[in-house]
Amino acid sequence: MRGQLFVMTGASGVGKGTVRAKVLERTRLFYSISMTTRPPRPGERHGVDYYFVDRPTFEALLAQGGFLEHAEYVGHLYGTPKAPVERALSRGEDVLLEIEVQGALQVKERMPEAVLIFLVPPSLSELKRRLVYRGTDDPERIRRRLEQAEWEIRNAHRFDYVVVNDVLEEAVRDFLAILTAERRRTERMGEALSRALARDASLEEELEEILRRSHGGTGD
Ligand code: 5GP
């Protein structure tokens, strides 16, 4: 059975990395390591946090169609290398991507079966109310935040699930619940269920055979 693709997304600063780390501790998922042209931060390791490459290397892979999705974010390129994700899915492993919103929507377009989980900060509506009615932030900041908040609300239907990251443990619990529910979908379980039915069918055949024999093979 092919693995499932889960995409964690959300605005920068919402805590995707923290939730992701906790989720990976508690369930089996193949985590897709992104490629980026951003220089490593102290402590970050090539091949663990990202594949750190220069722009020509990134662009060469892009030209070959080697990315499942990619986006430019604050002056740097980020992308999900396609091959490792495909390999893991074919092996039957579930895959997790943790990427920004534009990239997540590209994945959904290319692979509609992908499950998009949108992480939002707590009290988005409260943020909006405060921004509008108090107006203490500088106008440019208010505008950008409002735009982002409005975009998120308008586009919520494009994601499959929304998880509020207020209390970390609750967000992780919700995320794991979504994984469990998706893994239990009847369409995914179809194969396993028909195998079980086939087993039952063969049991019934065996039983019939035993009964036939006990009746001397007359079929009575
Ligand atoms: P950072 O530079 O802070 O590690 O990441 C910046 C943003 O890029 C975060 O929102 C992160 O989720 C996102 N990001 C990381 N890898 C990828 C990727 O492969 N594709 C896309 N579209 N976004 C990514």
Short mmCIF file of C-alpha atoms and ligand atoms in Angstrom, two decimals:
data_model
loop_
_atom_site.label_atom_id
_atom_site.label_comp_id
_atom_site.label_asym_id
_atom_site.label_seq_id
_atom_site.Cartn_x
_atom_site.Cartn_y
_atom_site.Cartn_z
CA MET A 1 0.00 0.00 0.00
CA ARG A 2 1.35 3.44 -0.97
CA GLY A 3 2.23 5.79 1.90
CA GLN A 4 0.36 8.99 2.62
CA LEU A 5 1.70 12.50 2.19
CA PHE A 6 1.12 14.92 5.07
CA VAL A 7 1.98 18.59 4.72
CA MET A 8 2.35 20.81 7.76
CA THR A 9 2.14 24.46 6.85
CA GLY A 10 1.36 27.85 8.34
CA ALA A 11 2.75 31.33 8.70
CA SER A 12 6.34 31.80 9.74
CA GLY A 13 6.71 31.98 13.51
CA VAL A 14 3.63 29.90 14.26
CA GLY A 15 5.75 27.06 15.67
CA LYS A 16 5.75 24.52 12.82
CA GLY A 17 9.27 23.33 13.66
CA THR A 18 8.47 22.68 17.33
CA VAL A 19 5.24 20.81 16.59
CA ARG A 20 6.97 18.83 13.85
CA ALA A 21 9.80 17.70 16.18
CA LYS A 22 7.30 16.45 18.79
CA VAL A 23 5.17 14.70 16.18
CA LEU A 24 8.21 12.91 14.74
CA GLU A 25 9.11 11.64 18.22
CA ARG A 26 5.72 9.98 18.54
CA THR A 27 4.83 8.46 15.22
CA ARG A 28 6.51 6.83 12.25
CA LEU A 29 6.93 9.31 9.42
CA PHE A 30 9.55 9.88 6.77
CA TYR A 31 10.54 13.52 7.19
CA SER A 32 11.41 15.18 3.90
CA ILE A 33 14.56 17.29 4.19
CA SER A 34 14.24 20.44 2.13
CA MET A 35 16.84 22.06 -0.06
CA THR A 36 17.57 25.74 0.43
CA THR A 37 19.88 28.49 -0.76
CA ARG A 38 19.73 30.08 2.69
CA PRO A 39 23.06 29.83 4.54
CA PRO A 40 23.04 27.52 7.57
CA ARG A 41 22.39 29.04 10.99
CA PRO A 42 24.71 28.08 13.84
CA GLY A 43 24.07 24.47 14.79
CA GLU A 44 22.27 23.56 11.58
CA ARG A 45 23.68 20.59 9.68
CA HIS A 46 23.73 19.79 6.00
CA GLY A 47 21.56 16.75 5.30
CA VAL A 48 19.84 16.98 8.68
CA ASP A 49 18.11 20.35 8.84
CA TYR A 50 18.38 21.15 5.14
CA TYR A 51 20.45 20.43 2.10
CA PHE A 52 22.30 23.74 1.88
CA VAL A 53 23.20 24.51 -1.72
CA ASP A 54 24.08 27.51 -3.85
CA ARG A 55 21.58 29.08 -6.24
CA PRO A 56 22.97 27.51 -9.45
CA THR A 57 22.73 24.03 -7.90
CA PHE A 58 19.15 24.68 -6.80
CA GLU A 59 18.19 26.11 -10.16
CA ALA A 60 19.74 23.18 -12.02
CA LEU A 61 17.61 20.70 -10.06
CA LEU A 62 14.57 22.93 -10.60
CA ALA A 63 15.16 22.95 -14.37
CA GLN A 64 15.27 19.14 -14.32
CA GLY A 65 11.85 19.05 -12.62
CA GLY A 66 13.47 17.69 -9.47
CA PHE A 67 11.22 19.48 -6.98
CA LEU A 68 7.76 18.53 -5.80
CA GLU A 69 7.28 22.21 -4.93
CA HIS A 70 9.42 25.23 -4.31
CA ALA A 71 9.08 28.83 -3.17
CA GLU A 72 11.13 31.95 -2.74
CA TYR A 73 10.95 33.13 0.84
CA VAL A 74 12.70 36.27 2.13
CA GLY A 75 15.22 36.21 -0.68
CA HIS A 76 16.08 32.50 -0.54
CA LEU A 77 14.86 29.49 -2.45
CA TYR A 78 13.34 26.51 -0.62
CA GLY A 79 12.15 23.30 -2.20
CA THR A 80 11.15 19.70 -1.58
CA PRO A 81 13.30 17.26 -3.57
CA LYS A 82 10.87 14.98 -5.38
CA ALA A 83 12.80 11.69 -5.55
CA PRO A 84 13.15 10.86 -1.82
CA VAL A 85 9.44 11.63 -1.22
CA GLU A 86 8.38 9.42 -4.14
CA ARG A 87 10.63 6.59 -2.98
CA ALA A 88 9.30 6.70 0.58
CA LEU A 89 5.67 6.77 -0.60
CA SER A 90 6.32 3.80 -2.90
CA ARG A 91 7.86 1.89 -0.01
CA GLY A 92 4.58 2.46 1.83
CA GLU A 93 5.98 4.99 4.29
CA ASP A 94 3.97 8.03 5.29
CA VAL A 95 5.81 11.27 4.54
CA LEU A 96 5.78 14.61 6.34
CA LEU A 97 6.69 17.93 4.74
CA GLU A 98 7.02 21.09 6.79
CA ILE A 99 6.88 23.99 4.37
CA GLU A 100 5.46 27.48 3.89
CA VAL A 101 1.98 28.10 2.54
CA GLN A 102 2.58 28.73 -1.18
CA GLY A 103 4.59 25.53 -1.46
CA ALA A 104 1.90 23.56 0.39
CA LEU A 105 -0.73 24.72 -2.10
CA GLN A 106 1.50 23.65 -5.00
CA VAL A 107 1.73 20.18 -3.46
CA LYS A 108 -2.08 19.99 -3.21
CA GLU A 109 -2.41 20.91 -6.87
CA ARG A 110 0.06 18.27 -7.97
CA MET A 111 -0.99 15.60 -5.50
CA PRO A 112 -4.62 16.19 -4.51
CA GLU A 113 -4.49 13.20 -2.16
CA ALA A 114 -1.95 15.03 0.04
CA VAL A 115 -3.33 16.01 3.45
CA LEU A 116 -2.68 19.67 4.28
CA ILE A 117 -2.63 20.65 7.92
CA PHE A 118 -2.63 24.34 8.60
CA LEU A 119 -1.13 25.55 11.85
CA VAL A 120 -2.46 28.85 13.11
CA PRO A 121 -1.49 31.02 16.05
CA PRO A 122 -4.01 31.24 18.88
CA SER A 123 -6.77 33.86 18.71
CA LEU A 124 -6.36 34.97 15.14
CA SER A 125 -9.69 36.75 15.43
CA GLU A 126 -8.55 38.37 18.64
CA LEU A 127 -5.41 39.56 16.88
CA LYS A 128 -7.53 41.03 14.13
CA ARG A 129 -9.93 42.71 16.55
CA ARG A 130 -7.04 44.21 18.49
CA LEU A 131 -5.27 45.38 15.37
CA VAL A 132 -8.38 47.01 13.99
CA TYR A 133 -9.78 48.60 17.12
CA ARG A 134 -6.67 49.56 19.03
CA GLY A 135 -4.28 50.28 16.21
CA THR A 136 -1.17 50.46 18.40
CA ASP A 137 1.17 48.75 15.90
CA ASP A 138 2.69 50.92 13.22
CA PRO A 139 0.38 51.14 10.20
CA GLU A 140 2.57 49.08 7.86
CA ARG A 141 2.80 46.26 10.37
CA ILE A 142 -0.94 46.30 10.96
CA ARG A 143 -1.57 46.20 7.25
CA ARG A 144 0.74 43.25 6.69
CA ARG A 145 -0.57 41.28 9.63
CA LEU A 146 -4.15 41.94 8.68
CA GLU A 147 -3.48 40.93 5.12
CA GLN A 148 -1.89 37.72 6.30
CA ALA A 149 -4.72 36.99 8.75
CA GLU A 150 -7.38 37.72 6.15
CA TRP A 151 -5.63 35.65 3.54
CA GLU A 152 -5.48 32.75 5.96
CA ILE A 153 -9.17 32.99 6.80
CA ARG A 154 -10.17 33.34 3.16
CA ASN A 155 -8.03 30.40 2.18
CA ALA A 156 -8.74 28.07 5.10
CA HIS A 157 -10.92 25.88 2.85
CA ARG A 158 -7.86 25.09 0.73
CA PHE A 159 -6.37 23.17 3.63
CA ASP A 160 -7.78 19.93 4.94
CA TYR A 161 -7.32 20.67 8.64
CA VAL A 162 -6.58 23.60 10.91
CA VAL A 163 -4.69 23.14 14.16
CA VAL A 164 -4.39 25.96 16.67
CA ASN A 165 -0.95 26.15 18.21
CA ASP A 166 -1.78 27.62 21.59
CA VAL A 167 -0.73 24.98 24.11
CA LEU A 168 2.01 22.95 22.39
CA GLU A 169 0.90 19.59 23.80
CA GLU A 170 -2.64 20.15 22.54
CA ALA A 171 -1.46 21.08 19.08
CA VAL A 172 0.69 17.93 18.95
CA ARG A 173 -2.24 15.81 20.18
CA ASP A 174 -4.53 17.30 17.51
CA PHE A 175 -1.94 16.72 14.83
CA LEU A 176 -1.49 13.09 15.83
CA ALA A 177 -5.28 12.63 15.91
CA ILE A 178 -5.46 13.84 12.30
CA LEU A 179 -2.76 11.39 11.26
CA THR A 180 -4.61 8.54 12.96
CA ALA A 181 -7.95 9.47 11.38
CA GLU A 182 -6.44 9.77 7.91
CA ARG A 183 -4.65 6.46 8.30
CA ARG A 184 -8.00 4.84 9.19
CA ARG A 185 -9.98 6.15 6.20
CA THR A 186 -12.02 3.39 4.62
CA GLU A 187 -10.62 4.13 1.17
CA ARG A 188 -7.12 3.55 2.56
CA MET A 189 -8.24 0.49 4.49
CA GLY A 190 -9.99 -0.96 1.43
CA GLU A 191 -7.13 -3.26 0.54
CA ALA A 192 -6.66 -4.55 4.07
CA LEU A 193 -10.40 -5.05 4.47
CA SER A 194 -10.72 -7.03 1.27
CA ARG A 195 -7.75 -9.15 2.33
CA ALA A 196 -9.54 -9.87 5.59
CA LEU A 197 -12.73 -10.70 3.69
CA ALA A 198 -10.76 -12.95 1.36
CA ARG A 199 -9.38 -14.76 4.40
CA ASP A 200 -12.93 -15.22 5.68
CA ALA A 201 -14.05 -16.41 2.26
CA SER A 202 -11.36 -19.06 2.20
CA LEU A 203 -12.35 -20.12 5.72
CA GLU A 204 -15.90 -20.56 4.51
CA GLU A 205 -14.70 -22.58 1.55
CA GLU A 206 -12.69 -24.78 3.89
CA LEU A 207 -15.73 -25.23 6.07
CA GLU A 208 -17.87 -26.18 3.08
CA GLU A 209 -15.24 -28.66 2.00
CA ILE A 210 -15.19 -30.22 5.47
CA LEU A 211 -18.99 -30.43 5.48
CA ARG A 212 -19.00 -31.92 1.99
CA ARG A 213 -16.51 -34.54 3.07
CA SER A 214 -18.40 -35.33 6.24
CA HIS A 215 -21.44 -35.95 4.03
CA GLY A 216 -19.46 -38.37 1.93
CA GLY A 217 -18.93 -35.88 -0.84
CA THR A 218 -22.54 -36.10 -1.94
CA GLY A 219 -23.11 -32.40 -1.44
CA ASP A 220 -26.14 -33.08 0.78
P1 5GP B 1 13.67 28.94 7.77
O1 5GP B 1 14.58 29.71 6.87
O2 5GP B 1 13.23 29.73 8.96
O3 5GP B 1 14.23 27.59 8.12
O4 5GP B 1 12.33 28.62 6.93
C1 5GP B 1 11.59 29.66 6.38
C2 5GP B 1 10.26 29.14 5.88
O5 5GP B 1 10.47 28.25 4.78
C3 5GP B 1 9.48 28.35 6.92
O6 5GP B 1 8.13 28.76 6.87
C4 5GP B 1 9.64 26.92 6.46
O7 5GP B 1 8.52 26.11 6.83
C5 5GP B 1 9.68 27.09 4.98
N1 5GP B 1 10.29 25.96 4.25
C6 5GP B 1 11.25 25.10 4.67
N2 5GP B 1 11.51 24.19 3.74
C7 5GP B 1 10.68 24.46 2.69
C8 5GP B 1 10.46 23.83 1.41
O8 5GP B 1 11.07 22.84 1.02
N3 5GP B 1 9.52 24.41 0.62
C9 5GP B 1 8.79 25.50 0.99
N4 5GP B 1 7.87 25.95 0.14
N5 5GP B 1 8.98 26.09 2.18
C10 5GP B 1 9.91 25.59 3.02
#
